[in-house]
Structures are given as C-alpha cells and as structure tokens.
PDB file of C-alpha atoms in Angstrom:
ATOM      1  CA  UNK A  22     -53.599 120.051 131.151  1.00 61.00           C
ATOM      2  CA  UNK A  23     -56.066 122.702 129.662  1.00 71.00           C
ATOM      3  CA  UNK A  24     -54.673 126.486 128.735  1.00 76.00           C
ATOM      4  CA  UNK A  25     -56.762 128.036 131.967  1.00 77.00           C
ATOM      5  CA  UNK A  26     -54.795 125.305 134.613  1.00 78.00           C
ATOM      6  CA  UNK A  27     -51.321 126.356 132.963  1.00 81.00           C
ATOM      7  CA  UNK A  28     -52.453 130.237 133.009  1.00 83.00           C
ATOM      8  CA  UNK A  29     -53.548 129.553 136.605  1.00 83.00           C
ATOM      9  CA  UNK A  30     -50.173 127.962 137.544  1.00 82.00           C
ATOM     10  CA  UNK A  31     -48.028 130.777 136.016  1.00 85.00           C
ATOM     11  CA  UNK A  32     -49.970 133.318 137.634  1.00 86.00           C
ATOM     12  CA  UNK A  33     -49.504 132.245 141.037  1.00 85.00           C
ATOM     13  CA  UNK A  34     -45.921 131.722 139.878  1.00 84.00           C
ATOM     14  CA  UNK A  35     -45.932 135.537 139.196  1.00 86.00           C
ATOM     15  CA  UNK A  36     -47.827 136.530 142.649  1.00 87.00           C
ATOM     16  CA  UNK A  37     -44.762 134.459 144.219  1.00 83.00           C
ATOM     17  CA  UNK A  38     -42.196 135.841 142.567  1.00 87.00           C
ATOM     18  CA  UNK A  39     -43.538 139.588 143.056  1.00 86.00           C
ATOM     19  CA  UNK A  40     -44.045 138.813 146.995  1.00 87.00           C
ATOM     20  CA  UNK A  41     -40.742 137.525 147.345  1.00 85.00           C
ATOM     21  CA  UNK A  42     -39.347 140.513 145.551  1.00 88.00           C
ATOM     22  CA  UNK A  43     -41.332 142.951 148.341  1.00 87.00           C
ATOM     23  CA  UNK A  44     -40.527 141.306 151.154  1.00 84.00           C
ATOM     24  CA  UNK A  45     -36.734 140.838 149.616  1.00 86.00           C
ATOM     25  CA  UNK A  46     -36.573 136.900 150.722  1.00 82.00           C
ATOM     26  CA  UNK A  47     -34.892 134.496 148.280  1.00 81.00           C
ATOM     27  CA  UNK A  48     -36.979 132.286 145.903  1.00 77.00           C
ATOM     28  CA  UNK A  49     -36.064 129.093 145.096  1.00 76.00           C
ATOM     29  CA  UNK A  50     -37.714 127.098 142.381  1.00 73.00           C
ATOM     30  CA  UNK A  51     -37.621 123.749 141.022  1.00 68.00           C
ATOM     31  CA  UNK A  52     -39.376 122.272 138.188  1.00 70.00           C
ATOM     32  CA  UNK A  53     -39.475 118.697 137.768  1.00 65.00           C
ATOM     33  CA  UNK A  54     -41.156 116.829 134.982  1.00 73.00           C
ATOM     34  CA  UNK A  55     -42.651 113.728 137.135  1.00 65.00           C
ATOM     35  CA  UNK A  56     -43.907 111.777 133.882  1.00 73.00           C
ATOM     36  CA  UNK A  57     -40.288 111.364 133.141  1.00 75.00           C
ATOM     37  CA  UNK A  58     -39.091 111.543 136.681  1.00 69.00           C
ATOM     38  CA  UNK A  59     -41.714 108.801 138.137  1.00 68.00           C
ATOM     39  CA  UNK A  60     -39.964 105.896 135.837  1.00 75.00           C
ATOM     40  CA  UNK A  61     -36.822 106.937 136.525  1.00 77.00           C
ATOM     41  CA  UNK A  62     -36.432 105.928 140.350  1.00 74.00           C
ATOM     42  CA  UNK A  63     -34.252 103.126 140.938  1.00 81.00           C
ATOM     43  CA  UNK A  64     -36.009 100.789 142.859  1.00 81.00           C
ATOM     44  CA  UNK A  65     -33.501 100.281 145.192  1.00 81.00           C
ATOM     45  CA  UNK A  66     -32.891 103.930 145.968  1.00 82.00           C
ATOM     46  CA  UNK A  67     -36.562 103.467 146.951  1.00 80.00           C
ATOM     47  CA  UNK A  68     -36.689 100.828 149.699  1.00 80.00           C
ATOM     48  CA  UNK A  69     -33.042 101.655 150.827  1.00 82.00           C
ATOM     49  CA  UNK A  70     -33.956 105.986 150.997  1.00 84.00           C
ATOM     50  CA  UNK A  71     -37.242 105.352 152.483  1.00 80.00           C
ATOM     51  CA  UNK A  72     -36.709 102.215 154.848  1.00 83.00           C
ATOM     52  CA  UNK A  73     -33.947 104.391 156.673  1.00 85.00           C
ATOM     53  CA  UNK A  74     -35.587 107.774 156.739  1.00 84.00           C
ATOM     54  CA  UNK A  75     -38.975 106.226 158.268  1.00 83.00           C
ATOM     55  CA  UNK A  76     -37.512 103.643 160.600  1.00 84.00           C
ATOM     56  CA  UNK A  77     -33.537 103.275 161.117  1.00 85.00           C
ATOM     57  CA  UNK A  78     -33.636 105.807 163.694  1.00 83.00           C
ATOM     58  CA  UNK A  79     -37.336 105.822 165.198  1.00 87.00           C
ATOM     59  CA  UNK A  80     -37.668 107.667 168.317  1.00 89.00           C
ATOM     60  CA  UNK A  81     -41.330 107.239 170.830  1.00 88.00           C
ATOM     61  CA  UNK A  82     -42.665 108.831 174.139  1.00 89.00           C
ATOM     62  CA  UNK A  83     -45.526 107.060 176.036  1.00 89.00           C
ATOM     63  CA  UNK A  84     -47.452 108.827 178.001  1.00 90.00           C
ATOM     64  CA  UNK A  85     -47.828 107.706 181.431  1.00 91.00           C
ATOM     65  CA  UNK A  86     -50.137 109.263 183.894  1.00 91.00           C
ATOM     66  CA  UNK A  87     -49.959 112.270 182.719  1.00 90.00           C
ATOM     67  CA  UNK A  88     -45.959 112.218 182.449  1.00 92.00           C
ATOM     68  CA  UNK A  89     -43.800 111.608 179.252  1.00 90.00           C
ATOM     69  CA  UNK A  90     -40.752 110.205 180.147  1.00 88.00           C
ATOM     70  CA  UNK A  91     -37.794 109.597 177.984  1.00 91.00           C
ATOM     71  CA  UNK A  92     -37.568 109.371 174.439  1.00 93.00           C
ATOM     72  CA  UNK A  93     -36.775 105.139 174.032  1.00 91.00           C
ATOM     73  CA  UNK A  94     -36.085 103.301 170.322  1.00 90.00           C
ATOM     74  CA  UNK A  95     -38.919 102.034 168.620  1.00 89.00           C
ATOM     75  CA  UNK A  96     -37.658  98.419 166.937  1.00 88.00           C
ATOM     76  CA  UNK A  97     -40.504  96.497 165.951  1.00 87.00           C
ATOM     77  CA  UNK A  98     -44.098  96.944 164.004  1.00 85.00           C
ATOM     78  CA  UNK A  99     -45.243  99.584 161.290  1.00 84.00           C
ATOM     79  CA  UNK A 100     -45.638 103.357 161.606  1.00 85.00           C
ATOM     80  CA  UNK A 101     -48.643 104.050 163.479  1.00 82.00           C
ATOM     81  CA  UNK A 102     -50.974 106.956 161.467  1.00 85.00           C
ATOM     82  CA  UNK A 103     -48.384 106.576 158.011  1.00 85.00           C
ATOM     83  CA  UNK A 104     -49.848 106.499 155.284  1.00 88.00           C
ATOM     84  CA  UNK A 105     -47.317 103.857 153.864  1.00 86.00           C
ATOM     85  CA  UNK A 106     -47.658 101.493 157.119  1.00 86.00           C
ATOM     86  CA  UNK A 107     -50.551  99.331 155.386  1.00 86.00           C
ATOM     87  CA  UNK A 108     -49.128  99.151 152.544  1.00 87.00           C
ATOM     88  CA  UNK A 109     -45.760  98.067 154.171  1.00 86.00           C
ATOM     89  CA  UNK A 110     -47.645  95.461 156.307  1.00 85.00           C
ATOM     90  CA  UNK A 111     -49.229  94.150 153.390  1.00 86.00           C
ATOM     91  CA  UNK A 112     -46.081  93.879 151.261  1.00 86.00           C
ATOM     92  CA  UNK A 113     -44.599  91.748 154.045  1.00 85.00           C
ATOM     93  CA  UNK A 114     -47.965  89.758 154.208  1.00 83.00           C
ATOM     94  CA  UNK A 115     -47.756  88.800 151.026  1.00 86.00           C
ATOM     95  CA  UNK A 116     -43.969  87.578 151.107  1.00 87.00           C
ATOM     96  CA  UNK A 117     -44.915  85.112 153.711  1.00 84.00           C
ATOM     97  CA  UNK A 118     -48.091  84.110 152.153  1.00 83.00           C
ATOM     98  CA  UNK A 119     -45.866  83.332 148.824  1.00 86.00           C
ATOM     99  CA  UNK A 120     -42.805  81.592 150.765  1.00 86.00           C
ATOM    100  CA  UNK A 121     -45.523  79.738 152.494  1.00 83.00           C
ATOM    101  CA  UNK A 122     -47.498  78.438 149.565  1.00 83.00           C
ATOM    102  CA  UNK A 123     -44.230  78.175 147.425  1.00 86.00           C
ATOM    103  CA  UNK A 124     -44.704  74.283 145.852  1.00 86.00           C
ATOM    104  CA  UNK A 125     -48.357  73.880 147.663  1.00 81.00           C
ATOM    105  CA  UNK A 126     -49.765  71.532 145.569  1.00 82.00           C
ATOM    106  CA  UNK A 127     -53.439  71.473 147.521  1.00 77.00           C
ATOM    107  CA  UNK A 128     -56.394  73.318 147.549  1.00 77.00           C
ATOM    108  CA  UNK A 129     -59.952  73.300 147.339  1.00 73.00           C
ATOM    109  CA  UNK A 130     -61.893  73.058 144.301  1.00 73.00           C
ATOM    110  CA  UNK A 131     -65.161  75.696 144.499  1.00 75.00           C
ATOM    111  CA  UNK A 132     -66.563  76.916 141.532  1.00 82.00           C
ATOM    112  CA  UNK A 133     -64.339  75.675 138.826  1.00 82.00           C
ATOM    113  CA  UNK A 134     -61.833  77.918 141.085  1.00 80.00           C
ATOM    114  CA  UNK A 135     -58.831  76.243 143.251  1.00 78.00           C
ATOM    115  CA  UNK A 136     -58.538  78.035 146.639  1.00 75.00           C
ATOM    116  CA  UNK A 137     -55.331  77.627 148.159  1.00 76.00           C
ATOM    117  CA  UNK A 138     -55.767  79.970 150.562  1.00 72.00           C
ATOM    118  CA  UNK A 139     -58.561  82.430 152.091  1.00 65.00           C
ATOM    119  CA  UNK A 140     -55.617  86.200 152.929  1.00 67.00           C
ATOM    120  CA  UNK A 141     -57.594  88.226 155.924  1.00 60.00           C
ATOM    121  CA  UNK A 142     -59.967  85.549 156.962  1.00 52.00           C
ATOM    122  CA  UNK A 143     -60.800  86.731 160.138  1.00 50.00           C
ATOM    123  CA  UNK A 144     -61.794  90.374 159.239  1.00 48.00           C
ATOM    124  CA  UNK A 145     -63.586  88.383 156.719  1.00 46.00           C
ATOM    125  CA  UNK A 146     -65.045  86.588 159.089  1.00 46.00           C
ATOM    126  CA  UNK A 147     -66.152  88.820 161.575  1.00 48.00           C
ATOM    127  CA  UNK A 148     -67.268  91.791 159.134  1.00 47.00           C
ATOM    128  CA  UNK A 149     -69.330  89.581 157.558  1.00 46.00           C
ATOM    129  CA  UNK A 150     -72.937  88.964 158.156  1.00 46.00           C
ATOM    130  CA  UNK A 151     -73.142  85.250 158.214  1.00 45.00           C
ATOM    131  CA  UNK A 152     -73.702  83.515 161.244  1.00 47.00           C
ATOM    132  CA  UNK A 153     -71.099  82.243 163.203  1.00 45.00           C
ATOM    133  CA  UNK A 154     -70.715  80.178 166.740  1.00 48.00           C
ATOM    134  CA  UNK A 155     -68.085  80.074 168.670  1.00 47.00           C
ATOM    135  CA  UNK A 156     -66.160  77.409 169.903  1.00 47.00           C
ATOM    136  CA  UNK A 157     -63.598  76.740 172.980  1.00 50.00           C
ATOM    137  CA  UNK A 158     -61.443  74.352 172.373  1.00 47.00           C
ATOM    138  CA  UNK A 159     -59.375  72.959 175.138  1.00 51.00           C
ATOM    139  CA  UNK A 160     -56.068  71.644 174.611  1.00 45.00           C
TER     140      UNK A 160
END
C-alpha cells in the first residue's frame, strides 16, 4: 500500500476518533491483519459457522394478493439474491457430477480431448447461436 493510502486511512482514523470524542459515544476499534488472518480459518469453522447462520433457521413471507401472511420455514433450495447461493449450487453440482463420473471409463474422443461430460449443457445450448430443432418425443 503506497504512503498517501496509509496517510489517508489514519486520517479518517483521526476524524473518527475526534467525532466520537464530541459527540461523547464510545469507539471501538479492531485491527485485523487479513494476510495472516485469511489462512488461518479452519475450514470447518467455515462451512459449519456459515451453513447455520445462512440457513439452519431460515424464515420466508409470500406475498399473496396483496397480504403477507405468516412467517413459514424455508427447507429446501439456495438463498435467493446471496451472493454465495451460486457458488453454493455449484459446489453441490460438482459433488454429484464427481460421484457420478467416479470410475467412468467412457467418453468421447474430439480433438485429441476425451469428453466425459458436457456441465450446463442446456444454457449452453440455448445461449448459443447454433441452430437447433426441437423434438417431442412420446413415451
């Protein structure tokens, strides 16, 4: 970090300090040194910290027209609008894809590259611009 960030940064530390002081409210500070801190987690502290805080006790309203009623348990899918819900749903995506293909011996050969498996092949699919027909099939 360059001299003027750092003077910046204890500056605003001082205008903090000084307004806290006027106004006589407490100030609480922490410094953390995240370089060291960020390889420090232990991973399970991670999933078990996080898993609980964003789901174990998830709460919903729907609105109905124009009503909310009660509050009801949500048990099932991803956090809509979190930032860590595609990642999540990804991270379980790619569990199943591995138990699945766990052993899979097949593939096919294009390019000098084995494909065992095409992840997101729909929105492949239908984002791309090749042309497709579609088929009902009957069963």
């Amino acid at each position: 970090m360059n001299s003027a960030r750092i003077h910046d940064r204890i500056t605003n530390l001082r205008i903090l300090m000084h307004k806290a002081c006027e106004h006589q409210q407490p100030l609480y500070m922490c410094f953390v040194d995240f370089k060291k801190a960020f390889d420090s987690i232990s991973h399970d502290k991670i999933w078990v910290t996080v898993m609980d805080k964003l789901y174990r006790k998830q709460l919903a309203k729907v609105k109905v027209a124009g009503t909310l009623p009660e509050w009801f348990r949500v048990k099932k899918g991803v956090r809509q609008g979190c930032v860590l819900s595609p990642y999540l749903f990804n991270i379980l995506a790619e569990i199943a894809m591995r138990e699945t293909l766990d052993g899979f011996q097949g593939g096919l050969q294009i390019g000098g590259q084995m494909i065992t498996n095409l992840r997101y092949f729909a929105t492949l699919m239908t984002s791309s611009c090749w042309p497709l027909r579609r088929q009902n099939y009957k069963s």
